Coordinates of N, CA and C and ligand atoms in Angstrom, one line a residue:
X1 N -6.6 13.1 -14.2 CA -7.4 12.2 -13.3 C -8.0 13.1 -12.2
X2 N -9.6 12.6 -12.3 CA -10.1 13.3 -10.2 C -9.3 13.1 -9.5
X3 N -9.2 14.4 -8.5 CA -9.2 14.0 -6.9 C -10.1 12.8 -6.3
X4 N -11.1 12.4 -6.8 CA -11.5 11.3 -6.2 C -11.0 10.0 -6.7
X5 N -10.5 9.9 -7.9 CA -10.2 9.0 -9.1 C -8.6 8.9 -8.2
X6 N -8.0 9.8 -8.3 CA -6.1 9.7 -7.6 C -6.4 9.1 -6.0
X7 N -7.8 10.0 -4.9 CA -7.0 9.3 -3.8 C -8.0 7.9 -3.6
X8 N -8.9 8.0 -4.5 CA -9.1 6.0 -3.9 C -8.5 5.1 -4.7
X9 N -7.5 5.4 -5.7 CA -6.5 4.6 -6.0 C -5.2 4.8 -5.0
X10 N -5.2 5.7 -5.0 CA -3.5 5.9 -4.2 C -3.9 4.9 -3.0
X11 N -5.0 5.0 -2.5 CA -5.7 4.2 -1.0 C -5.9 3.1 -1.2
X12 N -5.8 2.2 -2.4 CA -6.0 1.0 -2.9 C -4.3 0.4 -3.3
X13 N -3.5 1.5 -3.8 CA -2.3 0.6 -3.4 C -1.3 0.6 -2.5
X14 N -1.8 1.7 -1.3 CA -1.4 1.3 0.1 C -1.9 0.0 0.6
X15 N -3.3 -0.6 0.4 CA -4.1 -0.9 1.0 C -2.7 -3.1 0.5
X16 N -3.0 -2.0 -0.7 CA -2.4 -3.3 -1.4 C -0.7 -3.6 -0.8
X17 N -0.3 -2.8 -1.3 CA 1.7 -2.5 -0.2 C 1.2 -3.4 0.8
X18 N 0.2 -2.9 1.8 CA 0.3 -3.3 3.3 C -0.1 -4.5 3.1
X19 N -0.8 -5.0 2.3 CA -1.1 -6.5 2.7 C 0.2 -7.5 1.9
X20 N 0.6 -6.6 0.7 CA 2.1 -7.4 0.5 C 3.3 -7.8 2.0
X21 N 3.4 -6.6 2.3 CA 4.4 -6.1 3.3 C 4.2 -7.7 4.7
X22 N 2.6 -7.5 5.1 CA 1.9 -8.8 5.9 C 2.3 -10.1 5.3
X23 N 2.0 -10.1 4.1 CA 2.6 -11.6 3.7 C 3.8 -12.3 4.0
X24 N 5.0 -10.9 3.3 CA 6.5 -11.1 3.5 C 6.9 -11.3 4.8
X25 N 6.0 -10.7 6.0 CA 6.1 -11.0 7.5 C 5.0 -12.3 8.0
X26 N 4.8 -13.3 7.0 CA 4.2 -14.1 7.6 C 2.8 -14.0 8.5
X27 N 2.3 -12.7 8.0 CA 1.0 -12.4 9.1 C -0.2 -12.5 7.8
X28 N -1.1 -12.0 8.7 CA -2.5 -12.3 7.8 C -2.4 -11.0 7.8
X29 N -2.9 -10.7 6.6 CA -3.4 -8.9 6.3 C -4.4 -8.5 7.1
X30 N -5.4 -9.6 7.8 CA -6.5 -8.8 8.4 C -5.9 -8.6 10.4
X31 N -4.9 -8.7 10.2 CA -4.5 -8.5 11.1 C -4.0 -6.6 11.4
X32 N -4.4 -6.3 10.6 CA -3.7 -4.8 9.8 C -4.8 -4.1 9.7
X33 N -4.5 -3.1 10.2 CA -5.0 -1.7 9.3 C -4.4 -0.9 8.9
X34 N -4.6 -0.2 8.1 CA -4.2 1.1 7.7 C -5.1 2.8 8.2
X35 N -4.2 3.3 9.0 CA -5.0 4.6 9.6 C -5.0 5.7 8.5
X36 N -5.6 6.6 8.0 CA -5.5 7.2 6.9 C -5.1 8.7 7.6
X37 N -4.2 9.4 7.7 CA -3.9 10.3 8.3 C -3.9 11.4 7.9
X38 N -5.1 12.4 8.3 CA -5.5 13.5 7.0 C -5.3 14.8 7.4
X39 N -4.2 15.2 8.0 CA -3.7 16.3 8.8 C -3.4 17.1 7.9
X40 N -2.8 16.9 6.5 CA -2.4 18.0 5.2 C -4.0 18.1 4.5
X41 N -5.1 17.6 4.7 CA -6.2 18.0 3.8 C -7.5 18.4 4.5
X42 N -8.4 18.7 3.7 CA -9.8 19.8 4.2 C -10.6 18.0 4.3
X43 N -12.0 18.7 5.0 CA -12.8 17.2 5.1 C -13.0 17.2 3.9
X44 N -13.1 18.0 3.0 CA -13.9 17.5 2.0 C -12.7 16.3 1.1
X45 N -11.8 16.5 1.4 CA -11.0 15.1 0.8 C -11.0 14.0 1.8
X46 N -10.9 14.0 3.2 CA -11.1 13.0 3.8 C -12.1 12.4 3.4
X47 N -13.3 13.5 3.4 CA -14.2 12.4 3.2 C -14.8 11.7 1.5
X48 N -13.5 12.2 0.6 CA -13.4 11.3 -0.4 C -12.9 9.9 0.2
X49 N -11.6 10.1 0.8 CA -11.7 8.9 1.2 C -12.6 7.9 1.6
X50 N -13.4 8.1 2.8 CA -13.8 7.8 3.3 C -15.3 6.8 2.0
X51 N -15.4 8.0 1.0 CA -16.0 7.2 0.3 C -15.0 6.0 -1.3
X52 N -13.6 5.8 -1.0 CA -13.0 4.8 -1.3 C -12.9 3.9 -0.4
X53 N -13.3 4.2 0.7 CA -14.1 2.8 1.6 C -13.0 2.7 2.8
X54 N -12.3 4.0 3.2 CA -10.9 3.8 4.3 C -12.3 4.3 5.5
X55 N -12.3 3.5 6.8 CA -12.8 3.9 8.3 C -12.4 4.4 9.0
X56 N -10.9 4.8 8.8 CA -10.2 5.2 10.2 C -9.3 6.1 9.8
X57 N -9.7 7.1 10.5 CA -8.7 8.9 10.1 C -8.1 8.9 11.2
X58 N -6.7 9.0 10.9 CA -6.1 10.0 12.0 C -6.1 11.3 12.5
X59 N -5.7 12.1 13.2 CA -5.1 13.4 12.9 C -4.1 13.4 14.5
X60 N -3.6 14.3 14.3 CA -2.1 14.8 15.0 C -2.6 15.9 16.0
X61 N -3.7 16.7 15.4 CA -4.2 18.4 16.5 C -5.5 17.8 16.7
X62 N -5.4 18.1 18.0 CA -7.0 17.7 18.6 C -8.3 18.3 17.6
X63 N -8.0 19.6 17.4 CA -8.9 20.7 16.9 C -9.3 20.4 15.4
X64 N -8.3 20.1 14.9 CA -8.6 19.0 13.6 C -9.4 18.1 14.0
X65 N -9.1 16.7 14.6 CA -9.6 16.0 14.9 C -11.4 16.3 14.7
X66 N -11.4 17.3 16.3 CA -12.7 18.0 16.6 C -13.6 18.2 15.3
X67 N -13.2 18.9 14.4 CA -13.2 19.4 13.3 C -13.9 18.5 11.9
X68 N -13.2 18.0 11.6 CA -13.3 16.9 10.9 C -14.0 15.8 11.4
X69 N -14.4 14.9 12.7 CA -14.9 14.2 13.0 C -16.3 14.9 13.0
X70 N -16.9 16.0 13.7 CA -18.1 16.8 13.7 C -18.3 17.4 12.0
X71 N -17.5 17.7 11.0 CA -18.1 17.9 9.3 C -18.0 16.0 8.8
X72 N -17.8 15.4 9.3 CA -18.3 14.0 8.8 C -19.0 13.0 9.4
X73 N -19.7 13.9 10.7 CA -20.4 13.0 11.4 C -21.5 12.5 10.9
X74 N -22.1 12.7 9.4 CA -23.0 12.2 8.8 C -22.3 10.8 8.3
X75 N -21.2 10.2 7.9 CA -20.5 9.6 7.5 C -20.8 8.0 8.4
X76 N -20.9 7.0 7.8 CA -21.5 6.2 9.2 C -20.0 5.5 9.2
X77 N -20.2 4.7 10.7 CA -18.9 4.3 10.7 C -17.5 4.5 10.7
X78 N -16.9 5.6 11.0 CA -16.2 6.3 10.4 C -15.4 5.8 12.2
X79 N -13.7 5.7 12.3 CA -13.6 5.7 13.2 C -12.1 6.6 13.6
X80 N -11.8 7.3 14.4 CA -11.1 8.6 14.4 C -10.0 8.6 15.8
X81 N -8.8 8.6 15.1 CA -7.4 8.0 15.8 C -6.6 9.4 16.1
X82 N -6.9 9.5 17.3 CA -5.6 10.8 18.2 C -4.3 10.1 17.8
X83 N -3.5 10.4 16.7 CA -2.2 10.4 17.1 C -1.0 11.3 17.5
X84 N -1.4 12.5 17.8 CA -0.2 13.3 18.1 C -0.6 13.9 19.2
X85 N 0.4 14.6 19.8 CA 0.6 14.8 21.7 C -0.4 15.1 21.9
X86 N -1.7 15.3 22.8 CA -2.9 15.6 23.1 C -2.9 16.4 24.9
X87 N -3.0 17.4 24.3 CA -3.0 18.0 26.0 C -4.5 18.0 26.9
X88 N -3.7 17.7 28.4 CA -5.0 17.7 29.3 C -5.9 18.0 29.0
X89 N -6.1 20.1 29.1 CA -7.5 20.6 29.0 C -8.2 20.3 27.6
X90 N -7.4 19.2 26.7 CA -8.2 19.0 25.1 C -8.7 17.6 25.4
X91 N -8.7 17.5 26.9 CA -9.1 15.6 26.7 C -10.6 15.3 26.2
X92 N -11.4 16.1 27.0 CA -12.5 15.9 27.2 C -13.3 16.0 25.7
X93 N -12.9 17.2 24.9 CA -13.8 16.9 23.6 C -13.2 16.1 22.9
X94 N -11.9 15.5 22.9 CA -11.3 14.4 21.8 C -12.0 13.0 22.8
X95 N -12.5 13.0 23.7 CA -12.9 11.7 24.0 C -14.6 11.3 23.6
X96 N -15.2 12.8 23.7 CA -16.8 12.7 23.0 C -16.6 12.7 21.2
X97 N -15.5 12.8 20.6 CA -15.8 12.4 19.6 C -15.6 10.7 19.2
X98 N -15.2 10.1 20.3 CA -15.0 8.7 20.0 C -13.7 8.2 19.3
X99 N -12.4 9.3 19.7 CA -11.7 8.7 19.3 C -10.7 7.7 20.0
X100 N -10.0 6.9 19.2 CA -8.8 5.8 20.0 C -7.7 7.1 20.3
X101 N -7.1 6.8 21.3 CA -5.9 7.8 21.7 C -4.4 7.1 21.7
X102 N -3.7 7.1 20.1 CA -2.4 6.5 19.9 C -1.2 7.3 20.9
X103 N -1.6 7.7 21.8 CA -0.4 9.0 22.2 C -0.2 9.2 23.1
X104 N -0.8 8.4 24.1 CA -0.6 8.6 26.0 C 1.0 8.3 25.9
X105 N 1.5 9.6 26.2 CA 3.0 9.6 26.8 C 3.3 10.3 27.8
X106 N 2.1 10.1 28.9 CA 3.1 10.6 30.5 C 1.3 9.9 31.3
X107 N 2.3 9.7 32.3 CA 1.3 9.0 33.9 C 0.1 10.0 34.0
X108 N 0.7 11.5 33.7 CA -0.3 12.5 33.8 C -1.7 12.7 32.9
X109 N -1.2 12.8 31.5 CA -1.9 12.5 30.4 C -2.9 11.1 30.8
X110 N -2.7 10.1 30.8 CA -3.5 8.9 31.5 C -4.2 9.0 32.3
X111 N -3.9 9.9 33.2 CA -4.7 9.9 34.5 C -5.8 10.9 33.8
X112 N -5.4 12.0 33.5 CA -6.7 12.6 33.0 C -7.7 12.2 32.1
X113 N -7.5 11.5 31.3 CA -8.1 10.7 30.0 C -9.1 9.5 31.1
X114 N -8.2 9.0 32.2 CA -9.3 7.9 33.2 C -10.2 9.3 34.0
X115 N -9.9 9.9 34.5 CA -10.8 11.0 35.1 C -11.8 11.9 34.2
X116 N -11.4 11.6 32.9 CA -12.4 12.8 31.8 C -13.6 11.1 31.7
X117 N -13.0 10.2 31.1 CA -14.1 8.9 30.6 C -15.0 9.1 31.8
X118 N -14.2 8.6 33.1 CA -14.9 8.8 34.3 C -16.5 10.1 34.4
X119 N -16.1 10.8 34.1 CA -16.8 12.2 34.6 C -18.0 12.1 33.3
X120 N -17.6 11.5 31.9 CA -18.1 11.6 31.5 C -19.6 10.5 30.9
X121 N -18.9 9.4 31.8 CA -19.3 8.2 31.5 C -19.5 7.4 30.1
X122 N -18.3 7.7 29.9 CA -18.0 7.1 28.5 C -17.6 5.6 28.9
X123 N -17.8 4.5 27.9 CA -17.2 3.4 27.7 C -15.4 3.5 28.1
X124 N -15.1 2.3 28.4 CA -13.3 2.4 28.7 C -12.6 3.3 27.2
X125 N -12.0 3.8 27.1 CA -11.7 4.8 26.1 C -10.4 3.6 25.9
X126 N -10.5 3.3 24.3 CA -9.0 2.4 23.9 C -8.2 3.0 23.2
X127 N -6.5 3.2 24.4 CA -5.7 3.7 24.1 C -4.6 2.9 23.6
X128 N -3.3 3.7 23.4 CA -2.1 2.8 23.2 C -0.7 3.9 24.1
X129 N 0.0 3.5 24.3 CA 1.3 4.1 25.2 C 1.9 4.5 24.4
X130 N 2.2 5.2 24.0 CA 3.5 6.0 23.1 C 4.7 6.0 23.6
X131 N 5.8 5.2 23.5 CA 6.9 4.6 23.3 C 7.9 5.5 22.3
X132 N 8.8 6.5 23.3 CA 10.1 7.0 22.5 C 11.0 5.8 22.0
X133 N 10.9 5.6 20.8 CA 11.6 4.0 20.2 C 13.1 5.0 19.3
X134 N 12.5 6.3 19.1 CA 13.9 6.6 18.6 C 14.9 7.4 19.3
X135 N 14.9 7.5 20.6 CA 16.2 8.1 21.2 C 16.2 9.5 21.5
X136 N 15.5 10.1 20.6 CA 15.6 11.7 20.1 C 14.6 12.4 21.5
X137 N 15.4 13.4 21.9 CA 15.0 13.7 23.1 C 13.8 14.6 23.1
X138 N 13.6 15.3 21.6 CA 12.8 16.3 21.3 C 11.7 15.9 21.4
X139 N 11.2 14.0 20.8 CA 10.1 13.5 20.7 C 9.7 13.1 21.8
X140 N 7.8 13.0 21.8 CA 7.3 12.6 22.8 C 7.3 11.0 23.0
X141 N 6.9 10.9 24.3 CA 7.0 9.2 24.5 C 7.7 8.8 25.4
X142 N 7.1 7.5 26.5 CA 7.5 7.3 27.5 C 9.2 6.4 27.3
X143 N 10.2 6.9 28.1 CA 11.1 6.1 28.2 C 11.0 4.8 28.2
X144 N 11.3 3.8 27.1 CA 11.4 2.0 27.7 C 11.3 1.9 28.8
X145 N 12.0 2.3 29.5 CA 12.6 1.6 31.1 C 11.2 2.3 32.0
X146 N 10.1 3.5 31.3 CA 9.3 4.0 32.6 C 8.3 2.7 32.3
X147 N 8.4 1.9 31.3 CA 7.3 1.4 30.8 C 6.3 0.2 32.2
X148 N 7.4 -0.6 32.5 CA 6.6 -1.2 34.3 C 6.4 -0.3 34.8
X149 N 6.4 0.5 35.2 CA 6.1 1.5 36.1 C 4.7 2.0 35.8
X150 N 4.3 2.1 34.6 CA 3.3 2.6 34.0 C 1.8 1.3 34.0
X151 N 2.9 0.2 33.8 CA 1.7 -0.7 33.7 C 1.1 -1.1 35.2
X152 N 2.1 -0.8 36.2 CA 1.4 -0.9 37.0 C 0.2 0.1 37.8
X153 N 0.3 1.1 37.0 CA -0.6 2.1 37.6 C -1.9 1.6 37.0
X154 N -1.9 1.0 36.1 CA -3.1 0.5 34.7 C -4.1 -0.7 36.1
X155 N -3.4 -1.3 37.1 CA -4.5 -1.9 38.1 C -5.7 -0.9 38.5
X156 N -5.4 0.9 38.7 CA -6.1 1.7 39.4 C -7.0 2.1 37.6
X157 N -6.8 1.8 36.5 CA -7.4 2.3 35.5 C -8.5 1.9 35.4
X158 N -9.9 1.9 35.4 CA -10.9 1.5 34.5 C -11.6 1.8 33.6
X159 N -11.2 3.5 33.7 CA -12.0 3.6 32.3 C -11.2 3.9 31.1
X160 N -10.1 3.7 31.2 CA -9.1 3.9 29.6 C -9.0 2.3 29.7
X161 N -8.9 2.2 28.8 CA -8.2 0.2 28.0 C -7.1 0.5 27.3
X162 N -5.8 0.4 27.7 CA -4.9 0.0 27.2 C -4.7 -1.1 26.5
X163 N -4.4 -1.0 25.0 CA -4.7 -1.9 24.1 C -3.3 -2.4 23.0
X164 N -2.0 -1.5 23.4 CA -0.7 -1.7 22.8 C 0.4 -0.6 23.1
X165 N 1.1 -0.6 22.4 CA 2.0 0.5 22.0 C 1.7 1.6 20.8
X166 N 2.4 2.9 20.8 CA 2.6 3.3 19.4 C 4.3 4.0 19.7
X167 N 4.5 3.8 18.5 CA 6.1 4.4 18.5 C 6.2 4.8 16.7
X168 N 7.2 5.9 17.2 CA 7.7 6.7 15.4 C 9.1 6.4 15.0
X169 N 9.8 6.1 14.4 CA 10.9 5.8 14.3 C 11.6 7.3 13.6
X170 N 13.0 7.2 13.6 CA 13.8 8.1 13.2 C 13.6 8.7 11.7
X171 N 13.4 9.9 11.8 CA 13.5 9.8 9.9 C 14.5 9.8 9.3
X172 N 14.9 8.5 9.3 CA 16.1 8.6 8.3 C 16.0 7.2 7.3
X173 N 16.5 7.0 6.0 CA 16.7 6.3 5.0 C 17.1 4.4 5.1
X174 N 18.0 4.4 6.8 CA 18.8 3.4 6.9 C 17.4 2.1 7.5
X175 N 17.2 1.2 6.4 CA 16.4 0.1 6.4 C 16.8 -0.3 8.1
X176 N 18.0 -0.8 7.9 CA 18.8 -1.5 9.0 C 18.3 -0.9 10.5
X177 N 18.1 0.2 10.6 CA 17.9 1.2 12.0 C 16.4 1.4 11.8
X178 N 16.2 1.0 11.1 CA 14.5 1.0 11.2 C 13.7 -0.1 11.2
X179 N 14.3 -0.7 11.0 CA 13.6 -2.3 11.4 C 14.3 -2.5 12.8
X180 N 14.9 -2.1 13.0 CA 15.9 -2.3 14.9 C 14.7 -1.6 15.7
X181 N 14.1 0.0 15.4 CA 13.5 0.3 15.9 C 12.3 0.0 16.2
X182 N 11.5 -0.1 15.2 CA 10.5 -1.1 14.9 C 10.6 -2.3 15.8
X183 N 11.2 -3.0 15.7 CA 11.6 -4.2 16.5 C 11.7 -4.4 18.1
X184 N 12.3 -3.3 18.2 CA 12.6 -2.5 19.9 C 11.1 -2.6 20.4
X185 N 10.2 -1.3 19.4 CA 8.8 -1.8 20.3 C 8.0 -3.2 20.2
X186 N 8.0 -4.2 18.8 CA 7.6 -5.4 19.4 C 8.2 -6.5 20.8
X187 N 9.7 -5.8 20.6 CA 9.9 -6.5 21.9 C 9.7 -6.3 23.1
X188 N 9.3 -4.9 23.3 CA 8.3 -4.4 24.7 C 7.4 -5.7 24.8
X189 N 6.3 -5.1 23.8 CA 5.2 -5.0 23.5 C 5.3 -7.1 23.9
X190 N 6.3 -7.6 23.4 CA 6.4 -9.2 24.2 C 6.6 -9.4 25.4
X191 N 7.7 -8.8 25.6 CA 8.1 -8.7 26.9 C 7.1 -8.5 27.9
X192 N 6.4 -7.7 28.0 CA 5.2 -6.9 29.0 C 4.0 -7.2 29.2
X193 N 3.4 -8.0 28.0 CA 2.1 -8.7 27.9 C 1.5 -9.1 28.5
X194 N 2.6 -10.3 29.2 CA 1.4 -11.2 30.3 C 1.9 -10.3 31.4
X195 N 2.5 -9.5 31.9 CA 2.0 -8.6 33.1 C 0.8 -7.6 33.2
X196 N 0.1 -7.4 32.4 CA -1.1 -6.5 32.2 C -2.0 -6.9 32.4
X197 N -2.8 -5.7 33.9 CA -3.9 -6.1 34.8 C -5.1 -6.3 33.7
X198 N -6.0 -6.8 34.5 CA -7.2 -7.2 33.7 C -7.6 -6.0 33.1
X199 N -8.5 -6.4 32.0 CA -8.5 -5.2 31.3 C -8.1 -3.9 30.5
X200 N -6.8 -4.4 30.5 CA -5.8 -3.8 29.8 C -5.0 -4.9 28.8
X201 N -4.6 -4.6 27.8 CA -3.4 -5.8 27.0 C -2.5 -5.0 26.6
X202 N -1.5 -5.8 26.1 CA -0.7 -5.3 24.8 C -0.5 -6.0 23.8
X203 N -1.5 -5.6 22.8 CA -1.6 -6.7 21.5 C -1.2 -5.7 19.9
X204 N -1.7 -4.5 20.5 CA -1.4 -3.6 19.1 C -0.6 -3.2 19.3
X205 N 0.2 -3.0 18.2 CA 1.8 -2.0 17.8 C 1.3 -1.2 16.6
X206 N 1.3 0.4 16.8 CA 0.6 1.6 16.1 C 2.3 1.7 15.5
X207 N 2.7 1.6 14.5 CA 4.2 2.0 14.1 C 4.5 2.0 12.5
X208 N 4.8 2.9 11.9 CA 4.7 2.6 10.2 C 4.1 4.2 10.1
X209 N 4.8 4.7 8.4 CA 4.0 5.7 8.8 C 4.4 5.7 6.5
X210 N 4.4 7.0 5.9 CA 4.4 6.6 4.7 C 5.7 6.5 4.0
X211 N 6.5 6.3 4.5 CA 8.3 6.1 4.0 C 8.6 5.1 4.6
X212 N 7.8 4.4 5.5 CA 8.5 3.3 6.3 C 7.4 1.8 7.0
X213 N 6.4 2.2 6.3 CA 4.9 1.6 6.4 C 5.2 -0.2 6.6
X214 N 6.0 -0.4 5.1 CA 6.0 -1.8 4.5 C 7.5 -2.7 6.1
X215 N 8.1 -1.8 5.9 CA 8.9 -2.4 7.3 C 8.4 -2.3 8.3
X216 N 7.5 -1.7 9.3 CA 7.4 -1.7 10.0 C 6.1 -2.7 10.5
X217 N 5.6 -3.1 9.0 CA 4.1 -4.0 8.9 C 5.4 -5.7 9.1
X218 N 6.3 -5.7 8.2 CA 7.1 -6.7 8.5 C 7.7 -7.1 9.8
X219 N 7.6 -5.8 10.8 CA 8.2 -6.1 12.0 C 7.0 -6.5 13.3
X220 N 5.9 -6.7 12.5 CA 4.5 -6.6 13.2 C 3.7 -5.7 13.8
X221 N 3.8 -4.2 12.7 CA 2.8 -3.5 13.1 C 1.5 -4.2 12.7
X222 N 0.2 -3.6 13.8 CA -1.1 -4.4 14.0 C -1.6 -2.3 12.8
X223 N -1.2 -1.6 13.2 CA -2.1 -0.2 12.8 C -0.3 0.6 12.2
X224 N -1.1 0.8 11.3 CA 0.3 2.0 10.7 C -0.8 3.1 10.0
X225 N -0.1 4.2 10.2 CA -0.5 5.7 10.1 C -0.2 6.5 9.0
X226 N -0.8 6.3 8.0 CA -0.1 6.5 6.2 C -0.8 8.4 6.1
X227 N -0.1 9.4 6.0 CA -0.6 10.2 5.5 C -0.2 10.6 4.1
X228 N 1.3 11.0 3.9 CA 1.0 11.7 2.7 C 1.4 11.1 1.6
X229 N 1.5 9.9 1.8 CA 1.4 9.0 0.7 C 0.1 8.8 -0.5
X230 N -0.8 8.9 0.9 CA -2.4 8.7 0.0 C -2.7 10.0 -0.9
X231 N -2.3 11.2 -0.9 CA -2.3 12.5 -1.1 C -1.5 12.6 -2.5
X232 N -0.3 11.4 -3.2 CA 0.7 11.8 -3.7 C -0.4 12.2 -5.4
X233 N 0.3 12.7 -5.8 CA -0.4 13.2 -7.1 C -1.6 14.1 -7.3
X234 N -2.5 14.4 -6.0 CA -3.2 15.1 -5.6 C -2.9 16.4 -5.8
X235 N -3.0 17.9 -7.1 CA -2.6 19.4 -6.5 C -3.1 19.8 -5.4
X236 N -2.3 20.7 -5.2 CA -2.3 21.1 -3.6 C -3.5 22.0 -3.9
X237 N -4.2 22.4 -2.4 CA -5.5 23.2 -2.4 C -5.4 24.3 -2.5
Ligands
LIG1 C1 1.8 13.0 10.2 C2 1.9 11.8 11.0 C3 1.9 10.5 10.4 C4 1.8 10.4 8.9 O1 3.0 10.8 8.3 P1 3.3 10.6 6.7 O2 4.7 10.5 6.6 O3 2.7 11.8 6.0 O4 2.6 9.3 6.3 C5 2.0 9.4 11.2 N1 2.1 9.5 12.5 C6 2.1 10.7 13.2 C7 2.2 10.7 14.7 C8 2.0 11.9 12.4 O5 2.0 13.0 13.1

């Protein structure tokens, strides 16, 4: 089979999983996306994807991001998701590529991202809070408990929109601890809602990734972040 033949099928029964997974959780499928996360491959397979009809790329390294957003800027439509730690002095060009930023995890980070939009006169830049949901001290992500603290700074914010949570759960096998985890950030994500100043919400949960997609769509993720699933059967480059 093509490379193009393997990943817009493999991307057709994610596409398909996720909308099963939405049913079994009582939601609408269009309530869902699927982020296509292309941090293991060159553009020139993203933008196979992209021609099996997926919009929305992740990546993890700014420079990627950079990278790949600028070799598919001919691509219309195309829309490009910061998910992994994103440092200050890299705000400013991940924000001219137009991406959503899944990753704000410190007061600091946010503040720069409102002061780079600012400077640059960008539209409100729509982010999400990154939520340590697994415990693990290594990973990035605001403590639960900093989480009011955080939203009250969001009155001084105008130009980022805070628009949900993201959280990664533990990698481990146990269904049971991963739907707990999962579950942990929709219950922020309830809990906190109607305190969010104007202009800001909490309606999305970025959570699900490719070992743990279909639970985490069941526990109401709105965006889950599939990479190397879409890849499987693909030889390596
Ligand atoms: C790599 C990555 C993913 C995708 O992981 P897969 O297991 O390959 O699907 C999702 N989220 C983040 C933050 C990542 O870094």
């Amino acid at each position: 089979m093509s490379i193009e033949t393997q990943i817009a099928e493999n991307y057709q029964r994610i596409l398909d999983r996720a909308a099963s997974a939405a049913r079994r959780g009582q939601r609408s499928p269009d309530d869902l996306r699927v982020v296509a996360v292309t941090k293991y491959v060159s553009a020139e397979w993203t933008q196979l994807l992209a021609e099996a009809g997926c919009q929305d790329m992740g990546e993890s390294r700014p420079q990627q991001l950079w990278d790949k957003s600028q070799r598919l800027a001919h691509w219309p439509d195309l829309r490009w998701h910061m998910i992994g730690h994103l440092q200050r002095n890299k705000v400013d060009r991940t924000l001219l590529c137009g991406s959503k930023i899944h990753s704000v995890d410190s007061p600091r980070l946010m503040h720069a991202i409102e002061a780079a939009a600012c400077k640059l006169h960008l539209a409100p830049v729509s982010a999400l809070l990154e939520i340590n949901i697994s415990g693990e001290i290594q990973k990035h992500g605001l403590q639960p408990k900093e989480l009011p603290a955080v939203i009250d700074l969001l009155t001084e914010m105008h130009h980022v929109a805070i628009g949900g949570l993201m959280g990664m759960a533990s990698p481990v096998d146990d269904e049971r601890e991963l739907r707990a985890q999962f579950r942990s950030l929709r219950d922020l994500r309830d809990k906190y809602h109607s305190t969010m100043p104007p202009g800001h919400a909490l309606r999305e949960l970025s959570m699900g990734m490719s070992g743990d997609f279909e639970l985490a769509i069941e526990e109401g993720a709105t965006l889950v972040r599939v990479g190397s699933a879409l890849f499987e059967g693909c030889q390596e480059q």
